[in-house]
Amino acid sequence: MTDSGVNINSAVISAEESVSPTRRFFIGIQKSGPVLVPLLSLAAMIVLIIYMVNNPGGAIEARILNYGNVLRMFREHITLVLVGSGAAILTSVPLGILITRPAMRRYTPLIDNPVNVAQTVPGLAILALFLTIFGLGFRTAIFALWLYSLLPILRNTSSGIQGIEPGIIEAARGMGMRPWRILIRIELPLALPIIMAGIKTATVVLVGSAALSTFIGAGGLGELIVTGIDLMRPTLIYTGAILSALLAILLDNLLGSLERYLRER
Amino acid sequence: MIRFENVTKIFSRGTIPAVSNLNIEIPEGTICCMVGPSGCGKTTSMKMVNRLHSITEGKIYIDEVDNSTIDPISLRLDIGYVIQEIGLFPHMTIADNVATVLVEKKWPKQEIGKRVDELLELMGLEPKIYRQRRPSHLSGGQRQRVGVARAMAANPPIMLMDEPFGAVDHIARVRLQNEFLTLQEKISKTIIFVTHDIDEAIKMGDMIAVMREGKLVQYSTPEDLLSTPADEFVANLVGGNRSIKRLHLIRVSEILNRKVATVNMSDTLEAAKKHVIENAFNVVYVVSDTGVLNGFIGKVELKQEGEFVKDVYRSYPEIISDEATLSDALSVMLSNGESYVPVVDDFEHPLGAVSLEDVFKAVRQDD
């Protein structure tokens, strides 16, 4: 019996030895992915900004595309995304945990349904709606973005925890683990990949939605895009769109690294 | 000691009780098998002992203490709990799995490490190899062992086992059962063992509680269960071939008295011949330098060309350990096509042989 385990191990080693050089190249890329992809997207962003500022392609573009402007919009965009998703994580994860507690199960629809409804309202409409309550500016945008990213995180947190094999929880209970110890040592680690998937989805979507914030004067890369549309200057549209796309890739990968770090701990 | 006193469990008001008016006393250091069809209340009864289920009516006493007066957490920490292999925590290493209760009991780190190694060794899992593995890298049988090791970590006097060997194939199950019985002889825990398999119950149990629709139908020793079933239900459960089932009750080591001579691989055939003629089954065992049983030489092999034992010997398709039951022995005889079966110890060193005649004699004596 003890032999079978050893065999598995040696099988893995021999499988690694027998891969072709091309496969090994791709495996290498996969392994360095956590560092490589964020670095590449960061480099691409810097190169893009430098290039566009130096080659705006016209006088109108040149007035908007200077370092001060672009970096401000970039900073505003990142702030919108990080504060928005950060707030959403801080609300949705605890809420998701709460609605999976046995005593709270029957209240699940009370939380689930309003959050579902919030997701069905288009992002622009949410902005317009809260504009009338909170007025123009950063605060309203943050609120809308927070509301908009609640669902994926909440849904993934609760289904990640509910999806755990009941036998595992029962074994933990039967061995005398306290409920909060089960949560920390069993439930959260096992649900982590699914919770992180929700956070990643929410963050990437948020990078796109944050571009809408410009309509209520909260700035961000949306400003570049909307100005580009108004002045019919494609260079501006591309610059704004590509920068936010690269930002999405960067954040997605950084969150992936965070997940790996948490899992190995 | 565990005592059920008029225990009744009703899950929701107005429904039929899952367990009704159960009275059992399980003496210290014995295995009580709870057996019956699914939904008979055997698992529910077990889970009331460590209060995973609350008791609707009645009391369960553990060493004369009413278990409803004990804090459920400390109650559970002092009761080993084994469920099917799904109960291992997939994200933790084997060492962390085994250490679960010890960590909850706040043992010092060093002692935990020492105890984990001790337990893995006890279960036949080399600590150096398995400590850092994940459950998914283990075979079904190994996972069950880890489950048992985890339950025994804090050396609890009582263990609850819910179909602990349910998720492995027949051969691995027989092996685990035998190992566990040998272990129990050393550790003498008070065990409630839930199973739906009557053969397993007969083999493992010192006492067997047969349940049906929440009621206890019969509570007796395996021998009494086989000879005098309480009613038709028990008789049907036990099945028609009761004398064959009795074979589950006797271990090979209890009746082993035949010695078989051994020769080394490098001995000459001439030396082997003498032993073959003297032996009752006309065989001689062939062992390696380390004493491991490699095969045998019989009359047929003697006639073959060759000068040394290693040229002509044949290996056995199957051998059994002295922990096996007579039923195992009989089935190996049938598959080997011989009227005897070689018996070896844990290191596969030959101990002797059991013959068909020995099996007959043992069953007759038992009557």
XYZ file of C-alpha atoms in Angstrom:
632
model
C 0.000 0.000 0.000
C 2.758 2.368 0.890
C 4.283 1.714 -2.519
C 1.422 3.146 -4.543
C 2.039 6.642 -3.219
C 5.694 6.534 -4.165
C 4.800 5.404 -7.663
C 2.551 8.405 -8.183
C 5.441 10.651 -7.317
C 7.900 9.063 -9.687
C 5.276 9.111 -12.444
C 4.994 12.872 -12.078
C 8.734 13.335 -12.301
C 9.086 11.206 -15.418
C 6.178 13.054 -17.048
C 8.018 16.333 -16.544
C 11.198 14.952 -18.014
C 9.568 13.750 -21.191
C 7.967 17.029 -22.376
C 9.135 18.603 -25.614
C 11.142 21.872 -25.611
C 8.161 23.859 -26.954
C 5.884 22.521 -24.225
C 8.557 23.301 -21.681
C 8.673 26.877 -23.031
C 4.935 27.289 -22.508
C 5.095 25.666 -19.079
C 7.852 28.171 -18.286
C 5.596 31.030 -19.310
C 2.771 29.603 -17.215
C 5.018 29.326 -14.196
C 6.380 32.851 -14.534
C 2.877 34.146 -15.341
C 2.270 35.666 -11.900
C 5.254 37.986 -12.403
C 5.498 38.204 -16.167
C 1.990 39.290 -17.103
C 1.639 42.143 -14.570
C 5.100 43.410 -15.490
C 4.315 43.271 -19.210
C 1.004 45.094 -18.836
C 2.609 47.723 -16.607
C 5.377 48.240 -19.147
C 2.839 48.456 -21.964
C 0.923 51.152 -20.091
C 4.054 53.263 -19.509
C 5.167 52.882 -23.134
C 1.676 53.790 -24.366
C 1.467 56.919 -22.228
C 4.953 58.117 -23.243
C 4.294 57.419 -26.894
C 0.912 59.117 -26.982
C 2.102 62.224 -25.147
C 5.004 62.592 -27.573
C 3.008 61.707 -30.727
C -0.512 63.058 -30.082
C -1.213 63.324 -33.816
C -2.808 66.756 -33.764
C -3.131 70.038 -31.907
C -6.454 69.182 -30.241
C -5.157 65.831 -29.050
C -1.923 67.448 -27.846
C -3.850 69.804 -25.555
C -5.415 66.847 -23.730
C -2.631 64.301 -23.985
C -0.013 65.684 -21.624
C 1.569 63.854 -18.702
C -0.282 65.835 -16.037
C -3.694 65.162 -17.567
C -3.203 61.497 -18.411
C -1.657 60.591 -15.063
C -4.442 62.427 -13.195
C -7.123 60.548 -15.118
C -5.235 57.306 -14.592
C -4.943 57.947 -10.880
C -8.614 58.856 -10.613
C -9.545 55.673 -12.457
C -7.472 53.464 -10.187
C -8.874 55.184 -7.104
C -12.433 54.662 -8.325
C -11.790 50.970 -8.982
C -9.859 50.237 -5.804
C -12.149 52.134 -3.440
C -15.266 50.811 -5.171
C -14.225 47.166 -5.196
C -12.543 47.448 -1.792
C -15.790 48.678 -0.275
C -17.688 45.961 -2.110
C -15.339 43.259 -0.783
C -15.661 44.582 2.749
C -19.455 44.436 2.536
C -20.079 41.418 0.327
C -17.696 38.890 1.853
C -18.999 39.315 5.436
C -22.566 39.457 4.109
C -21.975 36.307 2.055
C -20.566 34.538 5.117
C -23.493 35.739 7.205
C -26.179 34.381 4.893
C -24.551 30.935 4.880
C -24.724 30.578 8.689
C -27.322 27.925 9.548
C -29.304 30.354 11.698
C -29.408 32.921 8.896
C -30.244 30.645 5.962
C -33.903 31.610 5.875
C -33.052 35.306 5.512
C -30.937 34.626 2.428
C -33.642 35.817 -0.049
C -33.951 39.100 1.866
C -30.355 39.924 0.996
C -30.023 37.999 -2.245
C -32.935 39.577 -4.082
C -32.198 43.298 -3.560
C -28.605 42.653 -4.623
C -29.872 40.863 -7.737
C -32.097 43.807 -8.547
C -29.191 46.220 -8.135
C -27.292 44.244 -10.750
C -30.079 44.419 -13.335
C -30.111 48.214 -13.395
C -27.686 49.495 -16.051
C -24.569 51.169 -14.663
C -25.351 54.479 -16.311
C -28.858 54.462 -14.827
C -27.467 53.865 -11.336
C -25.211 56.879 -11.779
C -28.119 59.000 -12.967
C -30.315 57.761 -10.142
C -27.889 58.601 -7.368
C -26.909 61.834 -9.025
C -30.269 63.159 -7.878
C -29.557 62.098 -4.285
C -25.821 62.628 -3.767
C -25.123 65.182 -6.478
C -22.171 65.257 -8.850
C -18.700 63.946 -8.138
C -16.476 61.257 -6.746
C -18.703 60.137 -3.860
C -21.665 59.353 -6.064
C -19.462 57.435 -8.492
C -17.961 55.356 -5.686
C -21.405 54.567 -4.338
C -22.660 53.428 -7.732
C -19.584 51.324 -8.409
C -19.833 49.746 -4.947
C -23.472 48.843 -5.522
C -22.633 47.474 -8.920
C -19.957 45.056 -7.753
C -21.802 43.721 -4.715
C -23.495 40.859 -6.536
C -20.607 38.871 -8.021
C -18.697 38.901 -4.748
C -21.717 38.147 -2.568
C -22.933 35.402 -4.873
C -19.534 33.752 -5.128
C -18.884 33.972 -1.392
C -22.155 32.307 -0.480
C -22.106 29.679 -3.201
C -18.425 28.980 -2.549
C -19.214 28.210 1.062
C -22.439 26.355 0.310
C -20.657 24.245 -2.300
C -18.346 22.635 0.248
C -18.956 18.910 0.667
C -21.330 18.656 3.686
C -19.350 15.658 4.962
C -16.290 17.848 5.449
C -18.176 20.330 7.622
C -19.817 17.502 9.508
C -16.474 15.860 10.210
C -15.156 19.165 11.529
C -18.199 19.599 13.754
C -18.037 16.016 14.948
C -14.423 16.440 15.981
C -15.281 19.366 18.196
C -14.300 22.415 16.153
C -16.106 25.590 17.166
C -18.239 27.241 14.460
C -15.883 30.180 13.953
C -12.885 27.840 13.790
C -14.695 25.829 11.110
C -15.253 29.084 9.228
C -11.611 30.149 9.394
C -9.856 26.801 9.048
C -12.241 24.948 6.743
C -14.894 27.021 5.016
C -12.956 30.113 3.963
C -9.851 28.283 2.695
C -11.992 25.867 0.688
C -14.199 28.622 -0.734
C -11.248 30.928 -1.410
C -10.813 30.165 -5.134
C -14.503 30.841 -5.771
C -14.590 33.986 -3.627
C -11.486 35.272 -5.406
C -13.072 34.496 -8.783
C -15.989 36.735 -7.767
C -13.644 39.497 -6.643
C -11.699 39.258 -9.891
C -14.865 39.386 -12.003
C -16.173 42.360 -10.032
C -12.885 44.244 -10.303
C -12.475 43.692 -14.040
C -16.074 44.738 -14.703
C -15.505 47.731 -12.463
C -12.562 48.932 -14.544
C -15.027 49.180 -17.439
C -17.886 50.677 -15.426
C -15.591 53.262 -13.837
C -15.175 54.813 -17.286
C -18.821 55.912 -17.031
C -18.045 58.001 -13.944
C -16.865 60.827 -16.130
C -20.522 61.611 -16.881
C -21.040 62.781 -13.321
C -17.738 64.558 -13.116
C -15.744 61.962 -11.225
C -12.983 61.845 -13.822
C -11.108 58.691 -14.730
C -10.018 57.338 -18.087
C -13.623 57.682 -19.253
C -12.830 61.368 -19.662
C -10.386 60.529 -22.478
C -12.890 58.268 -24.189
C -15.852 60.638 -23.921
C -13.776 63.608 -25.067
C -12.545 61.517 -27.983
C -16.109 60.695 -28.961
C -17.249 64.319 -28.652
C -14.344 65.698 -30.702
C -14.271 62.693 -33.039
C -10.620 62.018 -32.254
C -10.032 58.208 -32.356
C -6.536 58.570 -30.852
C -8.083 59.732 -27.585
C -10.653 56.924 -27.587
C -7.995 54.269 -28.211
C -5.659 55.646 -25.580
C -8.379 55.633 -22.914
C -9.745 52.225 -23.929
C -6.380 50.478 -24.154
C -5.171 51.955 -20.883
C -8.256 50.707 -19.020
C -7.997 47.303 -20.672
C -4.365 46.997 -19.564
C -5.375 48.125 -16.087
C -7.981 45.356 -15.991
C -5.387 42.741 -16.962
C -2.950 44.079 -14.370
C -5.476 44.008 -11.525
C -6.768 40.576 -12.503
C -3.255 39.155 -12.329
C -2.354 40.886 -9.097
C -5.490 39.451 -7.509
C -4.520 36.041 -8.874
C -1.150 36.353 -7.113
C -2.890 37.388 -3.909
C -5.046 34.270 -4.155
C -2.025 32.010 -4.587
C -0.342 33.675 -1.639
C -3.401 33.163 0.562
C -3.817 29.562 -0.553
C -0.254 28.591 0.238
C -0.323 30.189 3.631
C -19.276 2.815 28.820
C -22.122 4.268 26.798
C -25.743 3.761 27.845
C -28.811 4.739 25.844
C -31.827 5.117 28.108
C -35.243 5.339 26.422
C -33.748 7.524 23.707
C -36.195 8.922 21.167
C -35.455 11.263 18.290
C -38.167 13.102 16.384
C -36.832 15.405 13.663
C -39.932 17.461 13.053
C -43.140 17.488 15.020
C -45.771 15.019 13.888
C -43.456 12.762 11.888
C -42.530 9.192 12.716
C -39.648 9.043 15.203
C -36.258 8.448 13.569
C -35.267 6.581 16.712
C -37.795 5.426 19.248
C -37.250 4.269 22.780
C -33.752 2.928 22.302
C -32.109 1.119 25.212
C -28.568 -0.147 24.765
C -25.603 -0.518 27.026
C -22.172 -0.661 25.430
C -19.539 -1.973 27.861
C -16.109 -0.399 28.126
C -13.614 -1.519 25.490
C -16.056 -3.242 23.164
C -17.211 -2.616 19.624
C -20.958 -2.251 19.176
C -22.027 -2.515 15.558
C -25.261 -0.780 14.652
C -26.653 -2.378 11.554
C -29.830 -2.111 9.522
C -31.193 -0.816 6.225
C -30.796 2.864 5.381
C -33.183 5.073 7.325
C -33.323 2.675 10.262
C -31.935 5.267 12.646
C -28.478 3.789 13.206
C -26.546 6.906 12.174
C -28.991 9.165 14.019
C -28.473 7.143 17.179
C -24.723 7.447 16.831
C -24.839 11.185 16.235
C -26.811 11.730 19.409
C -23.855 10.424 21.406
C -21.646 13.395 20.489
C -24.698 15.664 20.213
C -24.475 16.322 16.491
C -28.176 15.577 16.845
C -30.113 16.654 19.910
C -32.067 14.055 21.864
C -35.843 14.535 21.829
C -36.518 12.284 24.790
C -34.436 10.069 27.033
C -30.806 10.249 28.053
C -27.435 9.017 26.874
C -24.911 8.373 29.619
C -21.188 8.313 28.966
C -19.391 6.762 31.923
C -22.518 7.455 33.990
C -22.528 11.150 33.041
C -25.578 12.471 31.192
C -24.124 13.766 27.931
C -26.609 16.657 27.736
C -24.875 18.192 30.749
C -21.487 18.296 28.993
C -20.556 21.235 26.749
C -20.899 19.870 23.197
C -17.474 21.134 22.108
C -15.545 19.485 24.928
C -17.748 16.391 24.586
C -16.793 16.061 20.913
C -13.111 16.762 21.525
C -13.062 13.693 23.764
C -14.866 11.400 21.328
C -13.120 10.148 18.198
C -15.207 10.584 15.069
C -14.664 8.804 11.774
C -16.859 9.161 8.743
C -16.356 7.996 5.173
C -13.251 9.276 3.418
C -14.966 12.467 2.307
C -14.419 13.730 5.835
C -10.734 14.513 5.284
C -9.976 18.195 4.746
C -8.755 18.380 1.155
C -6.843 21.659 1.556
C -4.756 20.446 4.483
C -1.788 18.113 4.516
C -2.127 14.675 6.068
C -0.228 15.907 9.128
C -2.581 18.880 9.562
C -5.600 16.621 9.118
C -4.407 14.229 11.798
C -3.507 17.144 14.092
C -6.975 18.759 13.890
C -8.217 17.794 17.339
C -4.792 18.382 18.910
C -4.721 21.928 17.532
C -8.243 22.519 18.837
C -7.105 21.207 22.211
C -4.173 23.652 22.052
C -1.410 21.100 22.424
C 2.128 22.519 22.127
C 3.419 22.372 18.565
C 6.286 19.991 19.242
C 4.092 17.417 20.924
C 1.605 17.607 18.068
C 4.362 16.794 15.579
C 5.525 13.864 17.660
C 2.018 12.484 18.142
C 1.187 12.815 14.431
C 4.273 10.808 13.448
C 3.418 8.204 16.064
C -0.139 7.865 14.702
C 0.930 7.682 11.063
C 3.405 4.957 11.951
C 0.717 3.098 13.880
C -1.495 3.159 10.784
C 1.335 1.923 8.570
C 1.905 5.222 6.788
C 5.577 6.212 6.745
C 5.547 9.750 8.250
C 8.443 11.004 6.112
C 6.526 10.184 2.949
C 2.982 11.026 3.921
C 3.179 13.930 6.369
C 3.149 16.634 3.710
C 0.868 14.891 1.194
C -2.665 16.046 0.448
C -5.587 13.621 0.823
C -6.126 13.640 -2.963
C -2.712 11.992 -3.426
C -3.664 8.980 -1.292
C -5.443 5.780 -2.197
C -8.875 5.114 -0.733
C -7.493 2.718 1.848
C -4.799 5.163 2.928
C -7.400 7.904 3.348
C -9.464 5.679 5.603
C -6.367 5.062 7.707
C -5.732 8.773 7.978
C -9.354 9.180 9.044
C -8.893 6.630 11.807
C -5.564 8.177 12.842
C -7.208 11.595 13.020
C -9.974 10.278 15.251
C -7.474 8.633 17.602
C -5.175 11.653 17.807
C -6.071 12.799 21.313
C -6.459 9.190 22.479
C -10.190 9.444 23.200
C -11.715 6.556 25.167
C -14.746 6.468 22.860
C -14.907 6.369 19.086
C -17.854 6.792 16.760
C -17.377 5.300 13.323
C -19.898 5.822 10.549
C -19.258 3.340 7.734
C -15.536 3.984 8.172
C -14.497 1.457 5.530
C -17.433 2.046 3.219
C -15.707 3.777 0.338
C -13.029 1.240 -0.563
C -13.034 -1.941 -2.613
C -13.563 -5.322 -1.021
C -9.923 -6.376 -0.739
C -8.826 -3.119 0.865
C -11.830 -3.250 3.181
C -10.987 -6.734 4.456
C -7.440 -5.579 5.098
C -8.546 -2.444 6.943
C -10.995 -4.463 9.023
C -8.316 -6.934 10.041
C -5.845 -4.184 10.847
C -8.414 -2.342 12.880
C -9.346 -5.427 14.898
C -5.677 -6.033 15.684
C -5.344 -2.390 16.697
C -8.441 -2.565 18.880
C -6.898 -5.450 20.804
C -4.152 -3.046 21.821
C -6.129 0.152 22.372
C -9.444 -1.251 23.697
C -11.661 1.706 22.847
C -15.394 1.772 23.361
C -16.652 1.968 19.813
C -19.975 2.504 18.077
C -19.558 1.220 14.563
C -22.336 1.984 12.106
C -22.603 -0.145 8.986
C -25.253 -1.405 6.598
C -23.231 -4.526 5.869
C -24.252 -7.401 8.139
C -21.082 -9.341 7.300
C -18.971 -6.418 8.455
C -21.042 -6.151 11.616
C -20.621 -9.852 12.396
C -16.903 -9.597 11.839
C -16.235 -6.350 13.708
C -18.795 -6.344 16.495
C -18.500 -7.677 20.024
C -22.184 -6.826 20.194
C -24.564 -6.139 17.343
C -27.586 -3.866 17.486
C -29.954 -4.579 14.619
C -32.276 -1.659 13.972
C -35.341 -1.231 11.820
C -37.507 1.838 11.378
C -36.040 3.498 14.440
C -36.545 0.517 16.713
C -34.033 -1.896 18.158
C -34.899 -5.363 16.880
C -32.148 -7.384 18.463
C -29.111 -6.641 20.586
C -26.831 -9.597 21.050
C -23.452 -11.098 20.332
C -22.721 -12.062 16.707
C -22.897 -15.740 17.678
C -26.396 -15.379 19.139
C -27.492 -13.280 16.200
C -26.519 -16.094 13.847
C -27.874 -18.967 15.924
C -31.073 -17.398 17.246
C -32.299 -14.434 15.208
C -35.067 -12.593 17.116
C -37.517 -12.470 14.235
C -37.908 -12.942 10.515
C -36.433 -9.520 9.755
C -33.157 -10.342 11.483
C -33.117 -13.818 9.934
C -33.537 -12.281 6.477
C -30.881 -9.659 7.180
C -28.429 -12.310 8.317
C -29.361 -14.354 5.273
C -29.764 -18.026 4.576
C -26.136 -19.050 4.617
C -25.607 -18.530 8.302
C -23.011 -21.253 8.723
C -20.865 -19.558 6.104
C -21.223 -16.264 7.948
C -19.983 -17.947 11.060
C -16.661 -18.231 9.265
C -16.369 -14.450 9.630
C -16.169 -14.884 13.367
C -13.086 -17.066 13.539
C -9.641 -15.796 12.762
C -6.960 -17.845 11.105
C -4.589 -17.284 14.026
C -7.050 -19.107 16.323
C -6.836 -22.408 14.467
C -3.401 -22.214 12.917
C -1.431 -25.261 14.008
C 0.163 -26.717 10.903
C 3.806 -26.007 10.254
C 5.300 -26.198 6.808
C 9.030 -26.601 6.320
C 10.937 -23.958 4.363
C 13.822 -24.078 1.935
C 15.972 -21.278 0.546
C 16.139 -20.258 -3.084
C 19.694 -21.563 -3.383
C 19.019 -24.987 -1.822
C 19.113 -28.057 -3.995
C 15.990 -29.877 -5.129
C 17.212 -32.933 -3.311
C 16.894 -31.107 0.015
C 13.412 -29.915 -0.916
C 12.252 -33.406 -1.904
C 12.571 -34.774 1.603
C 10.300 -32.048 3.004
C 7.742 -32.443 0.254
C 7.278 -36.109 0.974
C 6.976 -35.587 4.709
C 4.463 -32.717 4.446
C 0.736 -33.362 4.693
C -0.024 -31.286 1.592
C 3.150 -32.439 -0.137
C 4.645 -28.974 -0.357
C 7.597 -27.054 0.972
C 7.683 -23.247 1.225
C 10.351 -21.334 -0.634
C 11.616 -18.271 1.193
C 14.011 -15.490 0.245
C 17.148 -14.595 2.243
C 15.071 -12.198 4.335
C 12.567 -14.932 5.142
C 9.772 -13.624 2.898
C 7.539 -16.329 1.391
C 8.267 -16.450 -2.333
C 6.417 -19.573 -3.408
C 6.399 -23.322 -3.040
C 7.546 -26.620 -4.453
C 5.125 -29.491 -4.735
C 5.210 -32.921 -6.369
C 4.708 -31.458 -9.831
C 7.608 -29.038 -9.484
C 9.915 -31.805 -8.258
C 9.521 -33.624 -11.552
C 10.739 -30.645 -13.533
C 14.261 -30.179 -14.853
C 16.584 -28.247 -12.602
C 19.057 -28.580 -9.852
C 18.145 -25.781 -7.478
C 14.978 -24.628 -5.825
C 15.031 -21.293 -7.658
C 14.798 -23.079 -11.020
C 11.464 -24.768 -10.485
C 9.515 -23.091 -7.674
C 6.103 -21.547 -8.302
C 4.621 -18.532 -6.509
C 1.212 -18.470 -4.851
C -1.501 -16.397 -6.534
C -2.787 -15.386 -3.102
C -1.699 -15.759 0.498
C -3.381 -14.588 3.678
C -2.275 -13.077 6.945
C -2.999 -14.654 10.312
C -5.377 -11.739 11.029
C -7.702 -12.895 8.250
C -10.928 -14.738 8.970
C -11.734 -18.301 7.969
C -14.052 -16.909 5.352
C -11.088 -15.138 3.731
C -9.092 -18.356 3.976
C -11.824 -20.374 2.314
C -12.161 -17.959 -0.566
C -8.403 -17.989 -1.179
C -8.433 -21.793 -1.194
C -11.159 -21.737 -3.827
C -9.297 -19.266 -5.998
C -5.934 -21.033 -5.592
C -7.542 -24.376 -6.309
C -5.715 -25.983 -3.365
C -7.103 -27.585 -0.246
C -4.845 -25.447 1.947
C -3.771 -21.844 2.112
C -0.403 -20.458 3.197
C -0.519 -18.085 6.187
C 2.025 -15.306 6.674
C 2.657 -12.601 9.255
C 2.833 -8.840 8.685
C 6.282 -9.137 7.105
C 5.142 -11.969 4.820
C 7.197 -14.510 6.725
C 5.461 -17.911 6.558
C 3.653 -19.040 9.705
C 2.152 -22.264 8.456
C -0.947 -23.354 6.610
C -4.665 -23.779 7.131
C -6.412 -26.644 5.403
C -9.979 -27.193 4.349
C -10.218 -29.807 7.072
C -9.177 -27.246 9.699
C -11.981 -24.962 8.536
C -14.563 -27.766 8.810
C -13.316 -28.691 12.234
C -13.448 -25.100 13.501
C -17.047 -24.612 12.393
C -18.115 -27.926 13.916
C -16.490 -27.081 17.245
C -18.319 -23.796 17.209
C -21.731 -25.499 17.178
